[in-house]
mmCIF file of C-alpha atoms in Angstrom:
data_model
loop_
_atom_site.group_PDB
_atom_site.id
_atom_site.type_symbol
_atom_site.label_atom_id
_atom_site.label_comp_id
_atom_site.label_asym_id
_atom_site.label_seq_id
_atom_site.Cartn_x
_atom_site.Cartn_y
_atom_site.Cartn_z
ATOM 1 C CA MET A 257 -179.170 -110.942 312.771
ATOM 2 C CA MET A 258 -175.975 -111.528 310.663
ATOM 3 C CA ALA A 259 -172.868 -110.946 312.400
ATOM 4 C CA ARG A 260 -171.120 -107.622 311.197
ATOM 5 C CA TYR A 261 -168.949 -107.430 308.635
ATOM 6 C CA GLN A 262 -165.797 -105.233 308.870
ATOM 7 C CA VAL A 263 -165.812 -103.020 306.358
ATOM 8 C CA ILE A 264 -162.490 -100.060 305.856
ATOM 9 C CA ALA A 265 -163.382 -96.732 307.821
ATOM 10 C CA THR A 266 -163.399 -94.727 304.499
ATOM 11 C CA GLU A 267 -164.774 -92.103 306.160
ATOM 12 C CA GLN A 268 -162.411 -90.826 307.916
ATOM 13 C CA PHE A 269 -160.112 -90.885 304.864
ATOM 14 C CA SER A 270 -158.708 -87.722 303.478
ATOM 15 C CA LEU A 271 -159.627 -87.407 300.195
ATOM 16 C CA GLN A 272 -156.084 -88.110 298.539
ATOM 17 C CA GLU A 273 -156.250 -91.655 300.652
ATOM 18 C CA PHE A 274 -159.758 -91.870 299.049
ATOM 19 C CA CYS A 275 -158.718 -91.630 295.627
ATOM 20 C CA ILE A 276 -156.006 -94.156 295.902
ATOM 21 C CA TYR A 277 -158.478 -96.679 297.853
ATOM 22 C CA ALA A 278 -160.552 -96.226 294.790
ATOM 23 C CA GLY A 279 -158.120 -96.894 291.982
ATOM 24 C CA PHE A 280 -157.110 -93.550 291.473
ATOM 25 C CA SER A 281 -153.687 -92.537 290.701
ATOM 26 C CA GLU A 282 -154.431 -89.070 292.661
ATOM 27 C CA PRO A 283 -156.986 -86.671 293.467
ATOM 28 C CA VAL A 284 -158.627 -84.753 290.595
ATOM 29 C CA ALA A 285 -158.527 -80.907 291.624
ATOM 30 C CA THR A 286 -161.287 -79.835 289.004
ATOM 31 C CA ALA A 287 -164.218 -81.562 287.808
ATOM 32 C CA GLY A 288 -163.384 -84.468 285.107
ATOM 33 C CA SER A 289 -164.656 -85.571 281.712
ATOM 34 C CA HIS A 290 -166.895 -87.627 281.045
ATOM 35 C CA ARG A 291 -164.530 -90.611 282.612
ATOM 36 C CA ARG A 292 -164.268 -92.199 285.999
ATOM 37 C CA ASP A 293 -164.409 -89.657 288.486
ATOM 38 C CA VAL A 294 -164.076 -89.488 292.159
ATOM 39 C CA THR A 295 -167.491 -88.974 292.671
ATOM 40 C CA ASP A 296 -168.569 -91.780 291.083
ATOM 41 C CA ALA A 297 -166.289 -93.502 293.280
ATOM 42 C CA LEU A 298 -168.019 -91.828 296.648
ATOM 43 C CA ALA A 299 -171.493 -92.556 295.316
ATOM 44 C CA THR A 300 -170.891 -96.063 295.237
ATOM 45 C CA VAL A 301 -169.643 -96.660 298.601
ATOM 46 C CA SER A 302 -172.579 -94.741 299.659
ATOM 47 C CA TRP A 303 -174.522 -96.952 297.602
ATOM 48 C CA TYR A 304 -173.077 -100.006 299.083
ATOM 49 C CA ARG A 305 -172.842 -98.718 302.482
ATOM 50 C CA ARG A 306 -176.728 -98.146 302.239
ATOM 51 C CA LEU A 307 -177.110 -101.450 300.979
ATOM 52 C CA HIS A 308 -175.227 -103.026 303.770
ATOM 53 C CA GLN A 309 -177.450 -101.281 306.595
ATOM 54 C CA LEU A 310 -180.461 -102.593 305.123
ATOM 55 C CA SER A 311 -179.444 -105.681 304.955
ATOM 56 C CA GLU A 312 -178.524 -105.886 308.680
ATOM 57 C CA TRP A 313 -174.779 -105.879 307.864
ATOM 58 C CA ALA A 314 -174.495 -108.474 305.467
ATOM 59 C CA ARG A 315 -171.205 -109.724 304.012
ATOM 60 C CA PRO A 316 -170.838 -108.995 300.166
ATOM 61 C CA TYR A 317 -171.350 -112.532 299.601
ATOM 62 C CA ALA A 318 -174.530 -112.211 301.214
ATOM 63 C CA ILE A 319 -175.970 -108.924 299.544
ATOM 64 C CA GLY A 320 -175.186 -110.252 296.227
ATOM 65 C CA LEU A 321 -176.866 -113.402 296.614
ATOM 66 C CA LYS A 322 -180.156 -111.394 297.334
ATOM 67 C CA VAL A 323 -179.744 -109.173 294.766
ATOM 68 C CA GLU A 324 -178.875 -110.956 291.769
ATOM 69 C CA PRO A 325 -179.350 -114.965 292.893
ATOM 70 C CA LYS A 326 -179.094 -116.177 288.979
ATOM 71 C CA ALA A 327 -175.289 -115.284 289.639
ATOM 72 C CA TYR A 328 -174.461 -117.482 292.492
ATOM 73 C CA TRP A 329 -174.630 -121.183 291.283
ATOM 74 C CA ASN A 330 -173.589 -124.335 291.992
ATOM 75 C CA THR A 331 -171.342 -126.965 290.155
ATOM 76 C CA ALA A 332 -173.057 -130.647 289.413
ATOM 77 C CA GLU A 333 -169.922 -131.422 292.050
ATOM 78 C CA HIS A 334 -171.466 -128.745 294.397
ATOM 79 C CA GLU A 335 -168.741 -126.225 293.763
ATOM 80 C CA ARG A 336 -169.893 -122.787 294.533
ATOM 81 C CA PHE A 337 -169.168 -119.989 291.765
ATOM 82 C CA HIS A 338 -170.125 -116.403 291.466
ATOM 83 C CA ARG A 339 -168.891 -113.103 290.165
ATOM 84 C CA ASN A 340 -167.030 -111.761 292.400
ATOM 85 C CA LYS A 341 -167.864 -108.257 292.074
ATOM 86 C CA TRP A 342 -169.493 -106.747 295.209
ATOM 87 C CA PRO A 343 -165.881 -106.071 297.279
ATOM 88 C CA LYS A 344 -164.997 -103.865 294.278
ATOM 89 C CA TYR A 345 -168.596 -101.755 295.218
ATOM 90 C CA ALA A 346 -167.287 -101.750 298.458
ATOM 91 C CA ARG A 347 -164.300 -99.517 297.398
ATOM 92 C CA GLY A 348 -165.826 -97.731 294.603
ATOM 93 C CA LEU A 349 -163.876 -99.319 291.826
ATOM 94 C CA HIS A 350 -166.600 -99.710 289.650
ATOM 95 C CA ARG A 351 -169.927 -98.004 289.681
ATOM 96 C CA PRO A 352 -172.930 -100.835 289.171
ATOM 97 C CA GLN A 353 -174.840 -100.341 286.191
ATOM 98 C CA ALA A 354 -178.630 -99.708 285.582
ATOM 99 C CA PRO A 355 -180.054 -103.023 285.820
ATOM 100 C CA LEU A 356 -177.699 -103.672 289.058
ATOM 101 C CA VAL A 357 -178.917 -100.698 290.745
ATOM 102 C CA CYS A 358 -182.618 -101.522 290.161
ATOM 103 C CA ALA A 359 -182.642 -105.141 291.355
ATOM 104 C CA ALA A 360 -180.646 -103.611 294.490
ATOM 105 C CA GLU A 361 -183.744 -101.253 294.836
ATOM 106 C CA HIS A 362 -186.243 -104.470 294.506
ATOM 107 C CA ALA A 363 -184.278 -105.963 297.355
ATOM 108 C CA PHE A 364 -183.360 -103.092 299.432
ATOM 109 C CA PRO A 365 -185.788 -100.145 299.060
ATOM 110 C CA GLY A 366 -184.331 -96.966 299.117
ATOM 111 C CA SER A 367 -181.266 -97.672 298.523
ATOM 112 C CA SER A 368 -180.853 -96.492 294.515
ATOM 113 C CA GLU A 369 -181.126 -92.689 296.090
ATOM 114 C CA GLU A 370 -177.646 -92.753 297.170
ATOM 115 C CA LEU A 371 -176.645 -92.704 293.192
ATOM 116 C CA SER A 372 -179.400 -90.829 292.066
ATOM 117 C CA ASN A 373 -179.084 -87.472 293.571
ATOM 118 C CA PRO A 374 -177.924 -84.882 291.554
ATOM 119 C CA ILE A 375 -175.053 -84.094 293.812
ATOM 120 C CA TRP A 376 -172.667 -86.009 292.166
ATOM 121 C CA ILE A 377 -173.191 -84.664 288.722
ATOM 122 C CA ILE A 378 -173.196 -81.108 290.139
ATOM 123 C CA LEU A 379 -169.604 -82.131 291.654
ATOM 124 C CA LYS A 380 -168.346 -83.549 288.357
ATOM 125 C CA HIS A 381 -169.590 -81.290 285.968
ATOM 126 C CA PRO A 382 -170.665 -77.744 287.975
ATOM 127 C CA PRO A 383 -173.822 -75.965 286.380
ATOM 128 C CA GLY A 384 -172.951 -73.164 283.866
ATOM 129 C CA SER A 385 -176.104 -71.287 283.585
ATOM 130 C CA LEU A 386 -179.338 -70.722 285.953
ATOM 131 C CA HIS A 387 -181.108 -73.257 283.015
ATOM 132 C CA GLN A 388 -179.057 -76.036 284.062
ATOM 133 C CA ILE A 389 -179.572 -75.170 288.005
ATOM 134 C CA THR A 390 -183.281 -75.207 287.853
ATOM 135 C CA LYS A 391 -183.217 -78.670 285.703
ATOM 136 C CA PHE A 392 -180.755 -79.844 288.923
ATOM 137 C CA GLU A 393 -183.647 -78.498 291.542
ATOM 138 C CA GLU A 394 -186.389 -80.390 289.266
ATOM 139 C CA MET A 395 -184.354 -83.463 290.226
ATOM 140 C CA LEU A 396 -184.957 -83.085 293.789
ATOM 141 C CA ASP A 397 -187.142 -84.559 296.700
ATOM 142 C CA LEU A 398 -190.398 -82.956 296.522
ATOM 143 C CA SER A 399 -189.593 -81.060 300.327
ATOM 144 C CA VAL A 400 -186.729 -79.397 298.916
ATOM 145 C CA ARG A 401 -188.743 -78.078 295.878
ATOM 146 C CA LEU A 402 -191.106 -76.715 297.631
ATOM 147 C CA GLU A 403 -188.956 -74.811 300.074
ATOM 148 C CA ILE A 404 -187.067 -73.634 296.756
ATOM 149 C CA SER A 405 -189.998 -72.531 295.552
ATOM 150 C CA ARG A 406 -191.016 -70.734 298.533
ATOM 151 C CA TRP A 407 -188.159 -68.789 299.552
ATOM 152 C CA SER A 408 -186.209 -68.219 296.449
ATOM 153 C CA PRO A 409 -187.999 -65.552 295.115
ATOM 154 C CA ARG A 410 -187.285 -63.627 298.194
ATOM 155 C CA VAL A 411 -183.907 -64.471 298.005
ATOM 156 C CA GLN A 412 -183.390 -62.883 294.592
ATOM 157 C CA ALA A 413 -185.605 -59.700 295.884
ATOM 158 C CA SER A 414 -182.966 -59.621 298.294
ATOM 159 C CA LYS A 415 -185.185 -59.394 301.502
ATOM 160 C CA ASN A 416 -183.472 -59.190 305.301
ATOM 161 C CA GLY A 417 -182.666 -62.431 306.678
ATOM 162 C CA SER A 418 -183.882 -64.596 303.487
ATOM 163 C CA ILE A 419 -181.103 -66.461 302.996
ATOM 164 C CA LYS A 420 -180.737 -67.564 306.734
ATOM 165 C CA ARG A 421 -184.396 -68.668 307.086
ATOM 166 C CA PHE A 422 -184.446 -70.190 303.350
ATOM 167 C CA ALA A 423 -181.337 -72.396 304.652
ATOM 168 C CA GLY A 424 -182.918 -72.938 307.942
ATOM 169 C CA ALA A 425 -185.842 -74.729 306.238
ATOM 170 C CA LEU A 426 -183.648 -76.956 304.281
ATOM 171 C CA GLU A 427 -181.365 -77.342 307.277
ATOM 172 C CA GLN A 428 -184.726 -78.875 308.855
ATOM 173 C CA ILE A 429 -185.179 -81.360 306.394
ATOM 174 C CA ALA A 430 -181.766 -82.696 306.744
ATOM 175 C CA SER A 431 -181.362 -84.619 303.586
ATOM 176 C CA LEU A 432 -178.517 -84.903 300.946
ATOM 177 C CA ASP A 433 -181.252 -82.929 298.815
ATOM 178 C CA ALA A 434 -181.432 -80.330 301.089
ATOM 179 C CA LEU A 435 -177.469 -79.771 301.107
ATOM 180 C CA THR A 436 -177.594 -80.378 297.151
ATOM 181 C CA ALA A 437 -179.937 -77.346 296.907
ATOM 182 C CA MET A 438 -177.764 -75.223 298.991
ATOM 183 C CA ILE A 439 -174.940 -76.132 296.999
ATOM 184 C CA LEU A 440 -176.943 -74.820 293.655
ATOM 185 C CA GLN A 441 -177.814 -71.598 295.432
ATOM 186 C CA CYS A 442 -174.144 -71.251 295.879
ATOM 187 C CA HIS A 443 -173.978 -71.647 292.184
ATOM 188 C CA LYS A 444 -176.853 -70.024 291.550
ATOM 189 C CA ALA A 445 -175.706 -66.776 293.238
ATOM 190 C CA LEU A 446 -172.144 -66.878 291.629
ATOM 191 C CA LEU A 447 -173.236 -67.026 287.766
ATOM 192 C CA SER A 448 -175.519 -64.083 288.718
ATOM 193 C CA GLY A 449 -172.517 -62.121 289.906
ATOM 194 C CA LYS A 450 -173.753 -62.096 293.363
ATOM 195 C CA ALA A 451 -170.470 -62.718 295.409
ATOM 196 C CA GLU A 452 -171.454 -61.885 298.895
ATOM 197 C CA THR A 453 -174.335 -64.095 298.858
ATOM 198 C CA ALA A 454 -172.439 -66.903 297.638
ATOM 199 C CA CYS A 455 -170.636 -66.644 300.554
ATOM 200 C CA LYS A 456 -173.141 -66.630 302.705
ATOM 201 C CA TRP A 457 -174.272 -70.012 300.874
ATOM 202 C CA VAL A 458 -170.796 -71.332 301.724
ATOM 203 C CA ALA A 459 -171.331 -70.744 305.477
ATOM 204 C CA GLN A 460 -174.585 -72.567 305.312
ATOM 205 C CA ILE A 461 -173.369 -75.474 303.171
ATOM 206 C CA TYR A 462 -170.700 -75.667 305.911
ATOM 207 C CA ARG A 463 -173.667 -76.099 308.354
ATOM 208 C CA GLY A 464 -175.298 -78.280 306.375
ATOM 209 C CA LEU A 465 -172.269 -80.857 306.004
ATOM 210 C CA LEU A 466 -172.468 -80.798 310.129
ATOM 211 C CA ILE A 467 -175.882 -81.764 310.515
ATOM 212 C CA LEU A 468 -175.632 -84.616 307.857
ATOM 213 C CA GLY A 469 -172.098 -85.523 309.330
ATOM 214 C CA VAL A 470 -173.595 -88.691 311.111
ATOM 215 C CA GLN A 471 -175.471 -89.739 307.941
ATOM 216 C CA LEU A 472 -172.262 -89.342 305.728
ATOM 217 C CA TYR A 473 -170.204 -90.793 308.403
ATOM 218 C CA SER A 474 -172.174 -94.003 307.998
ATOM 219 C CA ARG A 475 -172.059 -93.985 304.318
ATOM 220 C CA GLY A 476 -168.074 -94.081 304.574
ATOM 221 C CA ILE A 477 -167.651 -90.749 302.905
ATOM 222 C CA ALA A 478 -168.225 -88.078 305.643
ATOM 223 C CA LEU A 479 -164.451 -86.288 305.178
ATOM 224 C CA PRO A 480 -163.867 -87.212 301.579
ATOM 225 C CA LEU A 481 -166.851 -85.725 300.394
ATOM 226 C CA PHE A 482 -166.378 -82.669 302.688
ATOM 227 C CA GLU A 483 -162.742 -82.286 301.141
ATOM 228 C CA LEU A 484 -163.710 -82.489 297.691
ATOM 229 C CA LEU A 485 -166.722 -80.084 297.908
ATOM 230 C CA GLU A 486 -163.879 -77.431 299.272
ATOM 231 C CA LEU A 487 -162.067 -78.163 296.710
ATOM 232 C CA ARG A 488 -164.607 -78.181 293.931
ATOM 233 C CA LEU A 489 -166.703 -75.065 295.315
ATOM 234 C CA LEU A 490 -166.220 -73.829 298.733
ATOM 235 C CA ASN A 491 -162.450 -72.627 298.533
ATOM 236 C CA ASP A 492 -163.356 -70.600 295.610
ATOM 237 C CA VAL A 493 -166.100 -68.343 296.903
ATOM 238 C CA SER A 494 -164.812 -65.239 298.227
ATOM 239 C CA HIS A 495 -166.191 -61.492 298.481
ATOM 240 C CA ASP A 496 -164.000 -58.555 299.201
ATOM 241 C CA GLY A 497 -160.849 -60.892 299.879
ATOM 242 C CA TRP A 498 -162.539 -62.621 302.469
ATOM 243 C CA ARG A 499 -163.758 -66.367 302.714
ATOM 244 C CA TYR A 500 -165.343 -68.574 305.097
ATOM 245 C CA TYR A 501 -163.199 -71.692 305.909
ATOM 246 C CA PHE A 502 -163.574 -74.921 308.475
ATOM 247 C CA PRO A 503 -160.394 -77.067 309.119
ATOM 248 C CA ALA A 504 -161.048 -80.452 307.196
ATOM 249 C CA THR A 505 -159.299 -81.680 310.377
ATOM 250 C CA ARG A 506 -161.664 -80.608 312.898
ATOM 251 C CA TYR A 507 -164.773 -81.785 310.657
ATOM 252 C CA LEU A 508 -164.691 -85.673 311.753
ATOM 253 C CA GLU A 509 -164.314 -84.347 315.350
ATOM 254 C CA ALA A 510 -167.186 -81.762 314.915
ATOM 255 C CA ILE A 511 -169.664 -84.369 313.702
ATOM 256 C CA GLY A 512 -168.386 -86.247 317.288
ATOM 257 C CA VAL A 513 -169.113 -82.937 319.307
ATOM 258 C CA MET A 514 -172.572 -83.097 317.685
ATOM 259 C CA SER A 515 -173.475 -86.253 318.333
ATOM 260 C CA GLU A 516 -172.445 -86.003 322.006
ATOM 261 C CA ALA A 517 -174.338 -83.116 322.734
ATOM 262 C CA LEU A 518 -177.533 -85.366 321.160
ATOM 263 C CA TRP A 519 -176.771 -87.718 322.800
ATOM 264 C CA HIS A 520 -177.197 -85.434 326.307
ATOM 265 C CA ILE A 521 -180.205 -83.582 326.054
ATOM 266 C CA GLU A 522 -182.482 -84.834 328.866
ATOM 267 C CA GLY A 523 -186.084 -86.329 328.619
ATOM 268 C CA ARG A 524 -185.215 -87.381 324.870
ATOM 269 C CA PRO A 525 -183.382 -90.278 324.450
ATOM 270 C CA TYR A 526 -181.215 -89.837 320.958
ATOM 271 C CA SER A 527 -181.936 -93.162 319.785
ATOM 272 C CA SER A 528 -185.471 -92.657 319.613
ATOM 273 C CA MET A 529 -185.179 -89.374 317.720
ATOM 274 C CA SER A 530 -186.850 -88.829 314.352
ATOM 275 C CA ASN A 531 -184.199 -87.089 311.678
ATOM 276 C CA ALA A 532 -186.782 -84.110 312.197
ATOM 277 C CA GLN A 533 -186.418 -84.211 315.975
ATOM 278 C CA LYS A 534 -182.403 -84.173 315.294
ATOM 279 C CA ALA A 535 -182.215 -81.767 313.380
ATOM 280 C CA VAL A 536 -184.090 -79.289 315.617
ATOM 281 C CA TYR A 537 -181.382 -79.995 318.170
ATOM 282 C CA MET A 538 -178.259 -79.747 315.697
ATOM 283 C CA ARG A 539 -179.528 -76.499 314.801
ATOM 284 C CA LYS A 540 -179.964 -75.193 318.318
ATOM 285 C CA ILE A 541 -176.527 -76.472 319.551
ATOM 286 C CA MET A 542 -174.886 -74.319 316.279
ATOM 287 C CA ASP A 543 -176.871 -71.501 317.262
ATOM 288 C CA GLY A 544 -175.635 -71.430 321.078
ATOM 289 C CA GLY A 545 -178.611 -72.725 322.532
ATOM 290 C CA LEU A 546 -176.227 -75.440 324.267
ATOM 291 C CA GLY A 547 -173.402 -73.171 325.099
ATOM 292 C CA TRP A 548 -171.418 -70.390 323.403
ATOM 293 C CA ASP A 549 -168.280 -72.722 323.622
ATOM 294 C CA LEU A 550 -170.343 -75.342 320.880
ATOM 295 C CA LYS A 551 -171.621 -72.682 318.889
ATOM 296 C CA PHE A 552 -167.923 -70.980 318.313
ATOM 297 C CA ALA A 553 -166.160 -74.549 317.631
ATOM 298 C CA LEU A 554 -168.999 -75.411 315.116
ATOM 299 C CA SER A 555 -169.258 -71.851 313.064
ATOM 300 C CA PRO A 556 -166.771 -71.619 310.027
ATOM 301 C CA ILE A 557 -164.320 -68.614 310.226
ATOM 302 C CA ARG A 558 -163.826 -65.689 307.733
ATOM 303 C CA LEU A 559 -160.181 -65.677 306.320
ATOM 304 C CA PRO A 560 -158.863 -63.565 304.147
ATOM 305 C CA CYS A 561 -157.663 -64.962 300.777
ATOM 306 C CA SER A 562 -155.829 -61.808 299.742
ATOM 307 C CA GLU A 563 -153.389 -59.505 301.481
ATOM 308 C CA GLY A 564 -156.021 -56.525 300.567
ATOM 309 C CA ALA A 565 -158.517 -58.094 302.767
ATOM 310 C CA LEU A 566 -155.993 -56.694 305.918
ATOM 311 C CA MET A 567 -156.031 -53.266 304.943
ATOM 312 C CA TRP A 568 -157.473 -51.757 308.243
ATOM 313 C CA ASP A 569 -156.924 -52.117 311.650
ATOM 314 C CA SER A 570 -160.226 -53.258 312.230
ATOM 315 C CA ASP A 571 -160.335 -55.823 309.421
ATOM 316 C CA LEU A 572 -157.155 -57.567 311.600
ATOM 317 C CA GLY A 573 -159.038 -57.196 314.768
ATOM 318 C CA GLN A 574 -161.986 -58.959 313.115
ATOM 319 C CA PHE A 575 -159.994 -61.644 311.858
ATOM 320 C CA GLN A 576 -158.146 -62.209 314.979
ATOM 321 C CA ARG A 577 -160.927 -62.376 317.143
ATOM 322 C CA GLY A 578 -162.446 -65.146 315.097
ATOM 323 C CA ILE A 579 -159.539 -66.922 315.335
ATOM 324 C CA ASN A 580 -159.556 -66.880 318.983
ATOM 325 C CA LEU A 581 -162.644 -67.342 319.873
ATOM 326 C CA PHE A 582 -162.772 -70.956 317.371
ATOM 327 C CA LEU A 583 -159.195 -72.078 319.681
ATOM 328 C CA TRP A 584 -161.065 -70.999 322.823
ATOM 329 C CA ALA A 585 -164.091 -72.746 321.519
ATOM 330 C CA TRP A 586 -162.362 -75.900 321.333
ATOM 331 C CA ASN A 587 -160.317 -75.644 324.662
ATOM 332 C CA MET A 588 -163.356 -75.751 326.567
ATOM 333 C CA HIS A 589 -164.381 -78.633 324.683
ATOM 334 C CA ARG A 590 -161.472 -80.915 325.236
ATOM 335 C CA SER A 591 -161.195 -79.924 328.658
ATOM 336 C CA GLY A 592 -164.590 -81.356 329.124
ATOM 337 C CA ARG A 593 -166.198 -78.783 331.052
ATOM 338 C CA THR A 594 -168.812 -76.731 329.189
ATOM 339 C CA HIS A 595 -168.907 -73.160 329.136
ATOM 340 C CA PRO A 596 -172.119 -72.012 328.281
ATOM 341 C CA GLN A 597 -171.686 -68.389 329.345
ATOM 342 C CA LEU A 598 -170.253 -65.927 326.895
ATOM 343 C CA PRO A 599 -166.115 -65.846 326.419
ATOM 344 C CA PRO A 600 -164.824 -63.188 328.901
ATOM 345 C CA PRO A 601 -162.432 -60.229 327.440
ATOM 346 C CA GLU A 602 -158.898 -62.239 327.408
ATOM 347 C CA VAL A 603 -160.232 -64.507 325.049
ATOM 348 C CA PHE A 604 -161.555 -61.782 322.257
ATOM 349 C CA ASN A 605 -158.211 -59.959 322.636
ATOM 350 C CA GLY A 606 -156.069 -63.485 323.164
ATOM 351 C CA THR A 607 -154.533 -63.264 325.762
ATOM 352 C CA ASP A 608 -156.240 -66.369 327.332
ATOM 353 C CA LEU A 609 -157.839 -68.964 324.923
ATOM 354 C CA ARG A 610 -158.332 -70.659 328.015
ATOM 355 C CA ALA A 611 -160.409 -68.050 329.784
ATOM 356 C CA ARG A 612 -163.463 -68.788 331.646
ATOM 357 C CA SER A 613 -166.596 -66.220 333.123
ATOM 358 C CA SER A 614 -166.511 -66.670 336.746
ATOM 359 C CA THR A 615 -169.941 -67.528 336.617
ATOM 360 C CA SER A 616 -169.174 -71.056 335.232
#
C-alpha cells in the first residue's frame, strides 16, 4: 500500500471555515443561483475523498495519473509535466466536468455516486412542487425507491406510526440516498401544509445524520454538511412554536460516541460488520438498547422558537426536562461510566444533572 497522503480535516470545519477553504468569501445563507454554490464544493470534496480511499490513499498526482494518463507527459529532456488541478479538487475549488467524472468512474468504480446524488441539487434549489419531489425521488437508488413506494401512501393516510417505521426502513439502508429521501419527505410535508409531519421528519433527519456520520466524516464533509442542512432546511421547520434541534458543537462528538459504542459490542467485531449490521446496532443505540444515557445524548431537543410556545407551565416543564435529560446524558458519557437505567428524579427536576440510580 502507498503511504497515506495527509489531507486537511475538512470534516471538522464549521460551514464558515469550509466556505473560506473552498474559495467562498462567506457562507451562503440561502440556496444560490446557477453560479457556484457551497454544495458544489461539498460534493467535490466528497468525490475526491472517495477517490483517495479507493486508490488506497494515493497522492493527488497518482490519482490524476491513473484517471487521465494522457494529461501527464515527459519532454525529450525527461522533464515531467501535468495539469496541477487535483489539489484543487481536494479543496473543492472547482467541480469536475462530466468527462473527467466518467474517466474517474472507469478507473475507480463507484466514485461518481458522490457527485450524482440529488441531495446537492435539493440543497441548492429546494423543490417548489410535489412534481419536482417525485422527479428527485426517481433519481434515488432502487432500494430507497422501493421503500418510498411502500411507505409513502401510509404516511399520506396518516396511519399511526407510519413515519417512524418509514424512517426506520430508510435508516436500515444507511446511505446518502436514504438521507436524501428523508429530506424530500420533509419538503413534501411542508409543501402539503403539514407542519407537524415536517417536524417529525426533522427529528428523523437528525438520526439519519448520526447513522451516516462515520461515512460523512470519511468524505470530509460531516460538520459543514450538518450545518448547511440546518441553515437551509432544519432550522426553519416548526410546529406550534416548537422545533427540533441538535447542537452542531456536539455532532462530531456524537459520531464518536456512536463509533465507540459499536466497537464495544461483544461477539461481533466492528471491522467485520456490514453496513446493514452496523445500521441495526446504531438504531438500537439511539433507541436506548445500550443505555438511556446514550439514547438521550443522541436525541434532538425540542426547542421553543417563539415566545408563545411557553404559554403554560406544562410547556416550560416539558422544555426544561428535555434540556436536563440532554445535559445529564452527556455528563454520564463524559464521566466514563455508562448508565443503562432510567435517570433518577433529580435529573428530571434539574437538581442534580450528574445523578445516578442507586442500582447503577
